[in-house]
């Protein structure tokens, strides 16, 4: 599907029909998410993939009982990865393996480390969360482009999710994306007019 059509036809699906997304299609979506842009290419996200009906049932009560949770094919739990130093180390290793000369690599990595070290824990989390939402955008539009539906979801209890899914402290559940095949009918889409948004 053309990108513009995917953006225009995608909608926040309220109920799915329970059909499973084929694994190869799912992996295509995971790659679309994986290739999302992020500041310094830090990719500060981890995404838990839930397909177990039992687990989804358990999570529903921590998600305002929203029907998407149990009717979707897979529930993607987008977590912000706050261990930014470890990510910088990985980037440094990657740039080294790509042959970036030391005199270019060192100042670049130093600049990122400097930037990160100036952040308090709260800013660190909000920085990582900002990047997660870019990946979320890729997820919802990517799903439609691949021929299925999605719902981005902020209506859930992050602490309860962490506990139920045994998510380590450094990963903070930030937003959900339920994916599957829609069983509802989209309401007419509306947005503020162009002149109100662009100045
Ligand atoms: C960060 C975020 C959180 C959202 N949380 C929920 C949610 O918990 N439940 C839900 O049904 N829709 C949720 N939505 C969907 C929005 O309500 C929806 O995108 C908006 O009303 C526009 O409708 P459309 O996506 O169908 O065009 C969320 C969307 C975003 C981007």
mmCIF file of C-alpha atoms and ligand atoms in Angstrom:
data_model
loop_
_atom_site.group_PDB
_atom_site.id
_atom_site.type_symbol
_atom_site.label_atom_id
_atom_site.label_comp_id
_atom_site.label_asym_id
_atom_site.label_seq_id
_atom_site.Cartn_x
_atom_site.Cartn_y
_atom_site.Cartn_z
ATOM 1 C CA UNK A 1 0.000 0.000 0.000
ATOM 2 C CA UNK A 2 1.150 3.516 -0.828
ATOM 3 C CA UNK A 3 2.404 5.391 2.271
ATOM 4 C CA UNK A 4 -0.174 8.162 1.991
ATOM 5 C CA UNK A 5 -3.022 5.640 1.719
ATOM 6 C CA UNK A 6 -1.728 3.820 4.791
ATOM 7 C CA UNK A 7 -1.655 7.060 6.792
ATOM 8 C CA UNK A 8 -5.129 8.073 5.665
ATOM 9 C CA UNK A 9 -6.754 4.648 6.081
ATOM 10 C CA UNK A 10 -5.176 3.734 9.410
ATOM 11 C CA UNK A 11 -7.394 4.290 12.397
ATOM 12 C CA UNK A 12 -7.332 3.510 16.091
ATOM 13 C CA UNK A 13 -9.092 0.163 15.989
ATOM 14 C CA UNK A 14 -11.327 -0.487 18.985
ATOM 15 C CA UNK A 15 -11.921 -4.171 18.406
ATOM 16 C CA UNK A 16 -10.044 -6.854 16.500
ATOM 17 C CA UNK A 17 -11.404 -10.153 15.189
ATOM 18 C CA UNK A 18 -8.881 -12.318 17.044
ATOM 19 C CA UNK A 19 -7.137 -13.656 13.925
ATOM 20 C CA UNK A 20 -3.396 -14.133 14.266
ATOM 21 C CA UNK A 21 -1.033 -12.123 12.109
ATOM 22 C CA UNK A 22 1.183 -14.404 10.094
ATOM 23 C CA UNK A 23 4.701 -14.607 11.522
ATOM 24 C CA UNK A 24 6.460 -13.378 8.379
ATOM 25 C CA UNK A 25 4.177 -10.327 8.273
ATOM 26 C CA UNK A 26 4.783 -9.701 11.951
ATOM 27 C CA UNK A 27 8.529 -9.768 11.373
ATOM 28 C CA UNK A 28 8.153 -7.232 8.584
ATOM 29 C CA UNK A 29 6.432 -4.907 11.039
ATOM 30 C CA UNK A 30 9.129 -5.479 13.652
ATOM 31 C CA UNK A 31 11.713 -4.413 11.072
ATOM 32 C CA UNK A 32 9.740 -1.278 10.231
ATOM 33 C CA UNK A 33 9.763 -0.471 13.956
ATOM 34 C CA UNK A 34 13.430 -1.393 14.305
ATOM 35 C CA UNK A 35 14.417 1.004 11.550
ATOM 36 C CA UNK A 36 12.739 4.011 13.189
ATOM 37 C CA UNK A 37 14.890 7.100 13.569
ATOM 38 C CA UNK A 38 16.143 8.171 17.013
ATOM 39 C CA UNK A 39 18.369 10.883 18.448
ATOM 40 C CA UNK A 40 22.038 9.909 17.948
ATOM 41 C CA UNK A 41 20.646 6.587 16.671
ATOM 42 C CA UNK A 42 20.509 5.462 20.308
ATOM 43 C CA UNK A 43 17.355 3.386 19.690
ATOM 44 C CA UNK A 44 16.351 3.616 23.373
ATOM 45 C CA UNK A 45 13.464 1.188 23.203
ATOM 46 C CA UNK A 46 12.635 -2.409 24.023
ATOM 47 C CA UNK A 47 9.388 -3.888 22.864
ATOM 48 C CA UNK A 48 7.704 -6.775 24.599
ATOM 49 C CA UNK A 49 5.540 -8.856 22.270
ATOM 50 C CA UNK A 50 2.526 -10.537 23.840
ATOM 51 C CA UNK A 51 0.445 -13.137 22.067
ATOM 52 C CA UNK A 52 -0.673 -15.382 24.940
ATOM 53 C CA UNK A 53 -4.442 -15.138 25.473
ATOM 54 C CA UNK A 54 -4.008 -15.776 29.193
ATOM 55 C CA UNK A 55 -1.522 -12.958 29.559
ATOM 56 C CA UNK A 56 -3.639 -10.567 27.505
ATOM 57 C CA UNK A 57 -6.607 -11.349 29.742
ATOM 58 C CA UNK A 58 -4.479 -10.539 32.779
ATOM 59 C CA UNK A 59 -3.303 -7.255 31.227
ATOM 60 C CA UNK A 60 -6.788 -6.126 30.220
ATOM 61 C CA UNK A 61 -7.702 -5.071 33.756
ATOM 62 C CA UNK A 62 -4.557 -2.932 33.824
ATOM 63 C CA UNK A 63 -5.614 -1.297 30.549
ATOM 64 C CA UNK A 64 -8.987 0.190 31.468
ATOM 65 C CA UNK A 65 -10.600 -3.059 30.292
ATOM 66 C CA UNK A 66 -10.155 -1.992 26.693
ATOM 67 C CA UNK A 67 -11.307 -4.654 24.251
ATOM 68 C CA UNK A 68 -8.294 -4.240 21.988
ATOM 69 C CA UNK A 69 -6.097 -5.981 24.541
ATOM 70 C CA UNK A 70 -7.815 -9.363 24.366
ATOM 71 C CA UNK A 71 -9.086 -9.237 20.768
ATOM 72 C CA UNK A 72 -5.799 -8.279 19.102
ATOM 73 C CA UNK A 73 -3.389 -10.695 17.516
ATOM 74 C CA UNK A 74 -0.330 -9.299 19.286
ATOM 75 C CA UNK A 75 0.100 -6.624 21.879
ATOM 76 C CA UNK A 76 3.323 -4.646 21.605
ATOM 77 C CA UNK A 77 4.447 -3.053 24.859
ATOM 78 C CA UNK A 78 6.807 -0.233 23.946
ATOM 79 C CA UNK A 79 9.266 0.393 26.773
ATOM 80 C CA UNK A 80 11.692 3.290 27.106
ATOM 81 C CA UNK A 81 15.234 2.033 27.706
ATOM 82 C CA UNK A 82 16.827 4.339 30.254
ATOM 83 C CA UNK A 83 20.263 2.687 30.220
ATOM 84 C CA UNK A 84 21.582 5.241 27.788
ATOM 85 C CA UNK A 85 25.284 4.724 28.641
ATOM 86 C CA UNK A 86 25.103 1.093 27.558
ATOM 87 C CA UNK A 87 23.530 2.164 24.284
ATOM 88 C CA UNK A 88 26.301 4.687 23.670
ATOM 89 C CA UNK A 89 28.869 1.929 24.290
ATOM 90 C CA UNK A 90 27.159 -0.192 21.670
ATOM 91 C CA UNK A 91 27.122 2.678 19.187
ATOM 92 C CA UNK A 92 30.814 3.253 19.830
ATOM 93 C CA UNK A 93 31.570 -0.408 19.111
ATOM 94 C CA UNK A 94 29.411 -0.323 16.001
ATOM 95 C CA UNK A 95 31.140 2.788 14.640
ATOM 96 C CA UNK A 96 34.498 1.177 15.328
ATOM 97 C CA UNK A 97 33.472 -1.960 13.432
ATOM 98 C CA UNK A 98 32.277 0.215 10.567
ATOM 99 C CA UNK A 99 35.763 1.685 10.398
ATOM 100 C CA UNK A 100 35.061 5.212 11.600
ATOM 101 C CA UNK A 101 38.495 6.727 12.353
ATOM 102 C CA UNK A 102 39.297 7.282 16.038
ATOM 103 C CA UNK A 103 39.807 11.027 15.587
ATOM 104 C CA UNK A 104 36.231 11.310 14.284
ATOM 105 C CA UNK A 105 34.676 8.687 16.543
ATOM 106 C CA UNK A 106 36.087 9.880 19.854
ATOM 107 C CA UNK A 107 34.785 13.462 19.750
ATOM 108 C CA UNK A 108 31.413 12.286 18.436
ATOM 109 C CA UNK A 109 30.956 9.665 21.161
ATOM 110 C CA UNK A 110 32.330 12.114 23.741
ATOM 111 C CA UNK A 111 29.712 14.651 22.709
ATOM 112 C CA UNK A 112 26.905 12.093 23.159
ATOM 113 C CA UNK A 113 28.271 10.949 26.540
ATOM 114 C CA UNK A 114 28.516 14.547 27.650
ATOM 115 C CA UNK A 115 24.953 15.239 26.621
ATOM 116 C CA UNK A 116 23.638 12.162 28.383
ATOM 117 C CA UNK A 117 25.591 12.749 31.577
ATOM 118 C CA UNK A 118 23.969 16.175 31.891
ATOM 119 C CA UNK A 119 20.534 14.545 32.211
ATOM 120 C CA UNK A 120 18.918 13.747 35.537
ATOM 121 C CA UNK A 121 16.934 10.475 35.732
ATOM 122 C CA UNK A 122 13.661 12.229 34.921
ATOM 123 C CA UNK A 123 15.062 13.866 31.766
ATOM 124 C CA UNK A 124 16.687 10.580 30.776
ATOM 125 C CA UNK A 125 13.334 8.847 30.904
ATOM 126 C CA UNK A 126 11.540 11.587 29.009
ATOM 127 C CA UNK A 127 14.321 11.578 26.384
ATOM 128 C CA UNK A 128 13.897 7.825 25.872
ATOM 129 C CA UNK A 129 10.109 8.131 25.829
ATOM 130 C CA UNK A 130 10.273 10.795 23.105
ATOM 131 C CA UNK A 131 12.119 8.351 20.869
ATOM 132 C CA UNK A 132 9.640 5.554 21.645
ATOM 133 C CA UNK A 133 6.786 7.603 20.211
ATOM 134 C CA UNK A 134 8.605 7.900 16.895
ATOM 135 C CA UNK A 135 8.820 4.105 16.768
ATOM 136 C CA UNK A 136 5.117 3.948 17.652
ATOM 137 C CA UNK A 137 4.295 6.085 14.609
ATOM 138 C CA UNK A 138 6.211 3.665 12.408
ATOM 139 C CA UNK A 139 4.298 0.789 14.016
ATOM 140 C CA UNK A 140 0.804 2.112 13.338
ATOM 141 C CA UNK A 141 1.471 3.279 9.792
ATOM 142 C CA UNK A 142 3.590 0.229 9.048
ATOM 143 C CA UNK A 143 0.796 -2.102 10.188
ATOM 144 C CA UNK A 144 -1.658 -0.516 7.760
ATOM 145 C CA UNK A 145 0.894 -0.602 4.944
ATOM 146 C CA UNK A 146 1.292 -4.338 5.561
ATOM 147 C CA UNK A 147 -2.476 -4.896 5.433
ATOM 148 C CA UNK A 148 -3.569 -5.075 9.031
ATOM 149 C CA UNK A 149 -4.792 -2.741 11.759
ATOM 150 C CA UNK A 150 -3.578 -1.274 15.007
ATOM 151 C CA UNK A 151 -4.414 0.812 18.027
ATOM 152 C CA UNK A 152 -1.885 3.011 19.815
ATOM 153 C CA UNK A 153 -2.775 2.932 23.509
ATOM 154 C CA UNK A 154 -1.724 5.091 26.427
ATOM 155 C CA UNK A 155 -4.597 3.993 28.652
ATOM 156 C CA UNK A 156 -2.837 1.458 30.826
ATOM 157 C CA UNK A 157 -1.043 1.195 34.147
ATOM 158 C CA UNK A 158 2.721 1.062 33.464
ATOM 159 C CA UNK A 159 3.635 -0.143 36.966
ATOM 160 C CA UNK A 160 1.135 -3.001 36.801
ATOM 161 C CA UNK A 161 2.484 -3.970 33.372
ATOM 162 C CA UNK A 162 6.058 -4.003 34.675
ATOM 163 C CA UNK A 163 5.031 -6.303 37.471
ATOM 164 C CA UNK A 164 2.874 -8.640 35.378
ATOM 165 C CA UNK A 165 5.490 -8.960 32.633
ATOM 166 C CA UNK A 166 8.564 -9.041 34.907
ATOM 167 C CA UNK A 167 10.039 -6.094 33.040
ATOM 168 C CA UNK A 168 13.413 -4.997 34.469
ATOM 169 C CA UNK A 169 13.493 -1.560 36.121
ATOM 170 C CA UNK A 170 15.585 0.022 33.371
ATOM 171 C CA UNK A 171 12.792 -0.510 30.835
ATOM 172 C CA UNK A 172 9.747 1.665 31.406
ATOM 173 C CA UNK A 173 6.451 0.728 29.727
ATOM 174 C CA UNK A 174 5.504 3.845 27.787
ATOM 175 C CA UNK A 175 2.825 3.065 25.237
ATOM 176 C CA UNK A 176 1.064 0.028 23.798
ATOM 177 C CA UNK A 177 0.287 -0.899 20.226
ATOM 178 C CA UNK A 178 -2.346 -3.562 19.693
ATOM 179 C CA UNK A 179 -2.179 -5.081 16.225
ATOM 180 C CA UNK A 180 -4.493 -7.418 14.359
ATOM 181 C CA UNK A 181 -7.400 -7.438 11.937
ATOM 182 C CA UNK A 182 -10.176 -4.956 12.660
ATOM 183 C CA UNK A 183 -13.651 -6.162 13.564
ATOM 184 C CA UNK A 184 -15.094 -2.676 14.021
ATOM 185 C CA UNK A 185 -16.051 0.091 11.592
ATOM 186 C CA UNK A 186 -13.947 3.231 11.575
ATOM 187 C CA UNK A 187 -15.704 6.475 12.439
ATOM 188 C CA UNK A 188 -15.151 9.311 9.941
ATOM 189 C CA UNK A 189 -11.660 10.711 10.328
ATOM 190 C CA UNK A 190 -11.310 14.386 11.097
ATOM 191 C CA UNK A 191 -8.361 16.658 11.764
ATOM 192 C CA UNK A 192 -7.917 20.384 12.378
ATOM 193 C CA UNK A 193 -7.622 22.321 9.112
ATOM 194 C CA UNK A 194 -4.207 22.928 7.589
ATOM 195 C CA UNK A 195 -4.263 26.670 8.369
ATOM 196 C CA UNK A 196 -4.666 25.974 12.096
ATOM 197 C CA UNK A 197 -1.667 23.684 12.269
ATOM 198 C CA UNK A 198 1.012 25.174 10.109
ATOM 199 C CA UNK A 199 2.403 28.655 10.682
HETATM 200 C C1 LIG B 1 -0.149 8.063 22.522
HETATM 201 C C2 LIG B 1 -1.535 7.632 22.167
HETATM 202 C C3 LIG B 1 -2.327 7.016 23.121
HETATM 203 C C4 LIG B 1 -3.599 6.550 22.785
HETATM 204 N N1 LIG B 1 -4.318 5.828 23.699
HETATM 205 C C5 LIG B 1 -5.472 5.227 23.311
HETATM 206 C C6 LIG B 1 -6.135 4.319 24.170
HETATM 207 O O1 LIG B 1 -5.691 4.015 25.286
HETATM 208 N N2 LIG B 1 -7.268 3.731 23.719
HETATM 209 C C7 LIG B 1 -7.777 3.981 22.480
HETATM 210 O O2 LIG B 1 -8.813 3.414 22.117
HETATM 211 N N3 LIG B 1 -7.161 4.848 21.641
HETATM 212 C C8 LIG B 1 -6.028 5.467 22.014
HETATM 213 N N4 LIG B 1 -5.361 6.300 21.154
HETATM 214 C C9 LIG B 1 -5.924 6.546 19.826
HETATM 215 C C10 LIG B 1 -6.452 7.978 19.647
HETATM 216 O O3 LIG B 1 -7.594 8.169 20.401
HETATM 217 C C11 LIG B 1 -6.681 8.197 18.137
HETATM 218 O O4 LIG B 1 -5.456 8.055 17.470
HETATM 219 C C12 LIG B 1 -7.271 9.568 17.836
HETATM 220 O O5 LIG B 1 -8.533 9.712 18.405
HETATM 221 C C13 LIG B 1 -7.373 9.816 16.336
HETATM 222 O O6 LIG B 1 -8.135 8.809 15.731
HETATM 223 P P1 LIG B 1 -7.552 7.873 14.583
HETATM 224 O O7 LIG B 1 -6.237 7.337 15.063
HETATM 225 O O8 LIG B 1 -8.577 6.794 14.419
HETATM 226 O O9 LIG B 1 -7.377 8.720 13.351
HETATM 227 C C14 LIG B 1 -4.117 6.786 21.480
HETATM 228 C C15 LIG B 1 -3.316 7.445 20.533
HETATM 229 C C16 LIG B 1 -2.045 7.850 20.853
HETATM 230 C C17 LIG B 1 -1.189 8.472 19.787
#
